[in-house]
């Protein structure tokens, strides 16, 4: 039983880390493509709305897709005045409660609110408001759904891990 | 009734943040809880939250904020290229033989580092690991050394191109437009990130000057707190030292100057300049280390920091929606306009509130949560200049970052400082710098020109 639940958490970690890797490459694209935009504009006097919009797409992908993986690696800011001083068990309790009370409801509500919003966009295959822009706004909006789903999944993994720590016999933690 | 709930929500957020679950999700979760409560009591329409996806999409497609990952990439890359260490070593050799000289070089290097990074945590950690042990080894007073490092690292919040200034600029420009529309001005003036960069330069330089004066004063009054370094006979001197300094200093300095200069001169947008800065940083790092193997860690770090900041913005957006839904913005507007002392009283109240919130929240959270609520009200009042307000907020936030007992910089430093430096040392050492910051705020209050003169001269209509 412990093993199965731990395996679920591991599996979730693998998925969100893979999504996070895509986000990481987005950061390089943002730098390279924005630099290309600058060179084209200032050196050649040439502007491409598609290229400019692709930078914005990559930027959005960068922080939205990375969010769950950042949670997994515990890089989201905490006010850790008390948290940092807590025992592993108190920290696990904070993570379990936080995931169940704050994160999971937020992920669920956001997913539910965004679904019709994204559906409307897919329905018309919404494109850029600019005539020569990228025609993929429906995909860009779908990132919000991926964001909600991935942080929700990662919240489940976080809760599982915390629950495993809490349910372990506490004596074993002396080192 | 709704307003009571709005106040309760603010208090609940502050209390629950202290529990230690990630800030972004605490903000979002607590706000959703209060929205449900409001809906159950019939005070708030839960359907208001339907605006959330469009708001998040607005954040994703905001091209001012596109500058953030680029500046962060540039900073992280410069950090990896170990320019800081090299600079500090050379500067220390140059000034170290004078009492207080090492302290002076720490501040100068710290400023460069801060300007390159714009992220306080990262700057504090680098300086705490490299600078603090050096100062202690050379017999500096522990409190003085810790205070210098902590204070200098927080300059990252106000020295352009600070991330905080980009975010503040974005929020203030929205608020400024809203304020002018509310006053019936349908051709509103704008305030930009470049305005804030220009506005921050003078106050930031004055702060550096005051820090330096303090170090020199300590060296004169109590020389044993900041002793001179014994000359190292094997070290390069004279011309060789000069050449080392130039090669260490010139490239990063030129890069930062080019980035800032092109923004201030109006040649490039912050986003464009930042991308050039990022590519320049890659070239500098390649010259130092050879590009192999450090690009991926820089990409990873950039992604993590960027995502961390923007997810807080998403959480804060949920908070703002619910706060408005409960009528909290009306309450804030009424309270601020009815305060005794008129405009001055209102600004003072906001400054005090931001300072106090600094005990619980970090600069990003305050900018995302507080500024959109209070700035539109303040900017409608006569005589409140958006650049001035932004710089006051930035200095204030920077101060709250290093204010005992909860200033985040102090915690970052505590985490990396050698064990012989006690928390008491850090607190004692930072107090003079906090006083300098407060003096700066008072100076800005009475001489707003410190912040507004340069942007008005550069961008006069």
XYZ file of C-alpha atoms in Angstrom, chain B residues 74-315:
242
model
C 21.314 37.959 -17.656
C 21.823 38.125 -13.891
C 22.112 34.385 -13.359
C 24.529 34.109 -16.274
C 26.741 36.891 -14.887
C 26.690 35.145 -11.527
C 27.875 31.887 -13.104
C 30.697 33.655 -14.850
C 32.227 34.367 -11.415
C 32.757 38.010 -12.232
C 31.842 38.975 -8.680
C 34.650 36.998 -7.098
C 37.200 38.373 -9.476
C 36.056 41.943 -8.953
C 36.067 41.646 -5.218
C 39.530 40.207 -5.105
C 40.989 42.938 -7.307
C 39.120 45.768 -5.618
C 40.119 44.432 -2.214
C 43.765 44.566 -3.262
C 43.358 48.097 -4.508
C 41.591 49.627 -1.507
C 42.334 47.022 1.143
C 45.416 48.702 2.507
C 43.352 51.582 3.863
C 41.235 51.189 7.009
C 37.689 50.538 5.866
C 38.991 49.929 2.353
C 37.691 46.390 2.090
C 34.268 47.600 3.236
C 34.284 50.245 0.521
C 35.178 47.718 -2.166
C 32.463 45.365 -0.923
C 29.870 48.093 -1.406
C 31.160 49.030 -4.858
C 31.254 45.414 -6.034
C 27.910 44.770 -4.375
C 26.353 47.600 -6.345
C 27.612 46.180 -9.620
C 26.436 42.749 -8.634
C 23.076 44.066 -7.520
C 22.593 46.001 -10.738
C 23.424 42.892 -12.708
C 21.090 40.638 -10.763
C 18.086 42.459 -9.493
C 17.169 39.503 -7.289
C 17.937 40.019 -3.618
C 18.072 36.416 -2.510
C 20.657 35.451 -5.088
C 22.803 38.516 -4.390
C 22.734 37.931 -0.648
C 23.733 34.321 -1.001
C 26.646 35.100 -3.336
C 27.892 37.933 -1.163
C 27.335 36.053 2.071
C 29.369 33.127 0.791
C 32.214 35.073 -0.801
C 32.430 38.458 0.879
C 31.547 37.846 4.485
C 34.274 35.244 5.180
C 36.844 37.523 3.514
C 35.882 40.459 5.715
C 35.953 38.341 8.869
C 39.313 36.837 7.979
C 40.769 40.298 7.768
C 39.537 41.176 11.234
C 36.393 43.159 10.446
C 33.852 43.577 13.193
C 31.248 40.829 12.766
C 28.228 43.122 13.026
C 29.726 45.679 10.654
C 30.599 43.012 8.084
C 27.186 41.329 8.254
C 25.341 44.645 8.075
C 27.366 45.814 5.084
C 26.739 42.603 3.177
C 23.019 42.467 3.942
C 22.395 46.129 3.142
C 24.421 46.098 -0.057
C 22.631 42.991 -1.288
C 19.233 44.679 -0.908
C 20.363 47.394 -3.313
C 19.417 44.797 -5.934
C 15.822 45.895 -5.334
C 16.256 49.493 -6.326
C 19.204 49.596 -8.680
C 17.979 49.516 -12.267
C 17.383 47.126 -13.991
C 15.853 45.683 -10.813
C 13.079 43.147 -11.300
C 11.095 45.005 -8.651
C 11.163 48.197 -10.733
C 9.902 46.380 -13.829
C 7.001 44.878 -11.891
C 6.246 48.168 -10.123
C 6.354 50.025 -13.433
C 3.842 47.641 -14.946
C 1.439 47.855 -11.990
C 1.770 51.630 -11.691
C 1.125 52.237 -15.370
C -2.171 50.328 -15.094
C -3.087 52.194 -11.921
C -2.119 55.558 -13.405
C -4.341 55.012 -16.416
C -7.230 53.912 -14.228
C -6.748 56.947 -11.985
C -6.786 59.397 -14.887
C -9.781 57.759 -16.518
C -11.616 58.015 -13.203
C -10.840 61.726 -13.152
C -12.319 62.071 -16.620
C -9.052 62.364 -18.522
C -9.558 60.192 -21.563
C -6.152 60.921 -23.102
C -4.137 59.766 -20.116
C -0.430 60.296 -19.725
C 1.591 57.183 -19.164
C 4.283 56.068 -16.788
C 6.704 53.419 -18.042
C 9.319 51.059 -16.727
C 11.954 53.359 -18.239
C 10.553 56.254 -16.155
C 11.016 54.211 -13.011
C 14.530 53.169 -14.016
C 15.453 56.811 -14.559
C 13.751 57.818 -11.321
C 15.608 55.187 -9.311
C 19.099 56.192 -10.395
C 19.613 59.281 -8.199
C 18.100 57.798 -5.028
C 20.085 54.586 -5.533
C 23.345 56.477 -5.978
C 22.620 58.635 -2.929
C 22.018 55.479 -0.919
C 25.342 54.037 -2.082
C 27.060 57.286 -1.138
C 25.503 57.224 2.326
C 26.554 53.587 2.807
C 30.109 54.519 1.813
C 30.113 57.531 4.155
C 29.014 55.292 6.985
C 31.837 52.813 6.336
C 34.390 55.619 6.176
C 32.990 57.168 9.350
C 33.303 53.853 11.193
C 36.862 53.471 9.921
C 37.760 56.934 11.198
C 36.046 56.662 14.578
C 36.833 53.047 15.471
C 39.637 51.850 13.145
C 39.836 48.438 14.784
C 36.378 47.519 13.492
C 37.568 47.742 9.885
C 41.337 47.233 9.828
C 43.575 47.679 6.811
C 44.704 44.502 5.080
C 48.386 43.693 5.330
C 49.970 43.960 1.892
C 50.478 40.595 0.224
C 53.982 40.634 -1.289
C 53.112 38.074 -3.954
C 50.129 40.061 -5.200
C 50.378 42.103 -8.386
C 50.858 45.822 -7.850
C 50.910 49.023 -9.784
C 50.337 48.642 -13.475
C 49.665 44.902 -13.292
C 46.998 45.479 -10.666
C 45.476 48.268 -12.741
C 45.265 46.018 -15.768
C 43.626 43.272 -13.724
C 41.079 45.721 -12.380
C 40.226 47.058 -15.788
C 39.792 43.631 -17.306
C 37.639 42.511 -14.378
C 35.592 45.668 -14.214
C 35.192 46.962 -17.714
C 33.303 44.175 -19.430
C 30.457 43.709 -16.916
C 30.251 47.440 -16.305
C 30.045 48.169 -20.018
C 27.332 45.564 -20.443
C 25.158 46.975 -17.668
C 25.753 50.521 -18.882
C 24.836 49.612 -22.449
C 21.632 47.910 -21.329
C 20.590 50.743 -19.021
C 21.752 53.466 -21.350
C 19.794 52.187 -24.318
C 16.643 52.001 -22.180
C 17.079 55.469 -20.685
C 17.969 57.049 -24.022
C 14.735 55.630 -25.385
C 16.574 53.643 -28.060
C 15.310 50.267 -26.900
C 12.475 48.960 -24.757
C 13.475 47.240 -21.500
C 12.629 43.891 -23.106
C 14.843 44.504 -26.125
C 17.719 45.813 -24.016
C 17.391 42.872 -21.653
C 17.733 40.369 -24.488
C 20.933 42.066 -25.614
C 22.114 42.008 -22.007
C 21.359 38.301 -21.764
C 23.293 37.500 -24.933
C 26.135 39.756 -23.769
C 26.251 37.882 -20.472
C 26.522 34.583 -22.353
C 29.508 35.968 -24.289
C 31.183 37.222 -21.100
C 30.683 33.875 -19.431
C 32.057 32.046 -22.469
C 35.178 34.186 -22.362
C 35.644 33.246 -18.720
C 34.769 29.620 -18.552
C 34.046 28.264 -22.005
C 30.361 27.744 -22.613
C 30.343 24.010 -21.978
C 28.060 22.880 -19.254
C 26.751 26.067 -17.703
C 24.024 27.046 -20.136
C 21.590 24.410 -18.860
C 21.980 25.299 -15.144
C 21.407 28.959 -16.029
C 18.277 28.047 -18.007
C 16.988 25.963 -15.108
C 17.603 28.687 -12.532
C 16.048 31.345 -14.779
C 12.963 29.208 -15.297
C 12.564 28.521 -11.596
C 12.919 32.162 -10.492
C 10.638 33.434 -13.281
C 7.947 30.865 -12.589
C 8.138 31.553 -8.861
C 7.508 35.283 -9.454
C 4.705 34.860 -11.985
C 2.849 32.224 -9.989
C 2.737 34.706 -7.100
C 1.236 37.173 -9.562
C -1.414 34.579 -10.472
C -2.189 33.978 -6.775
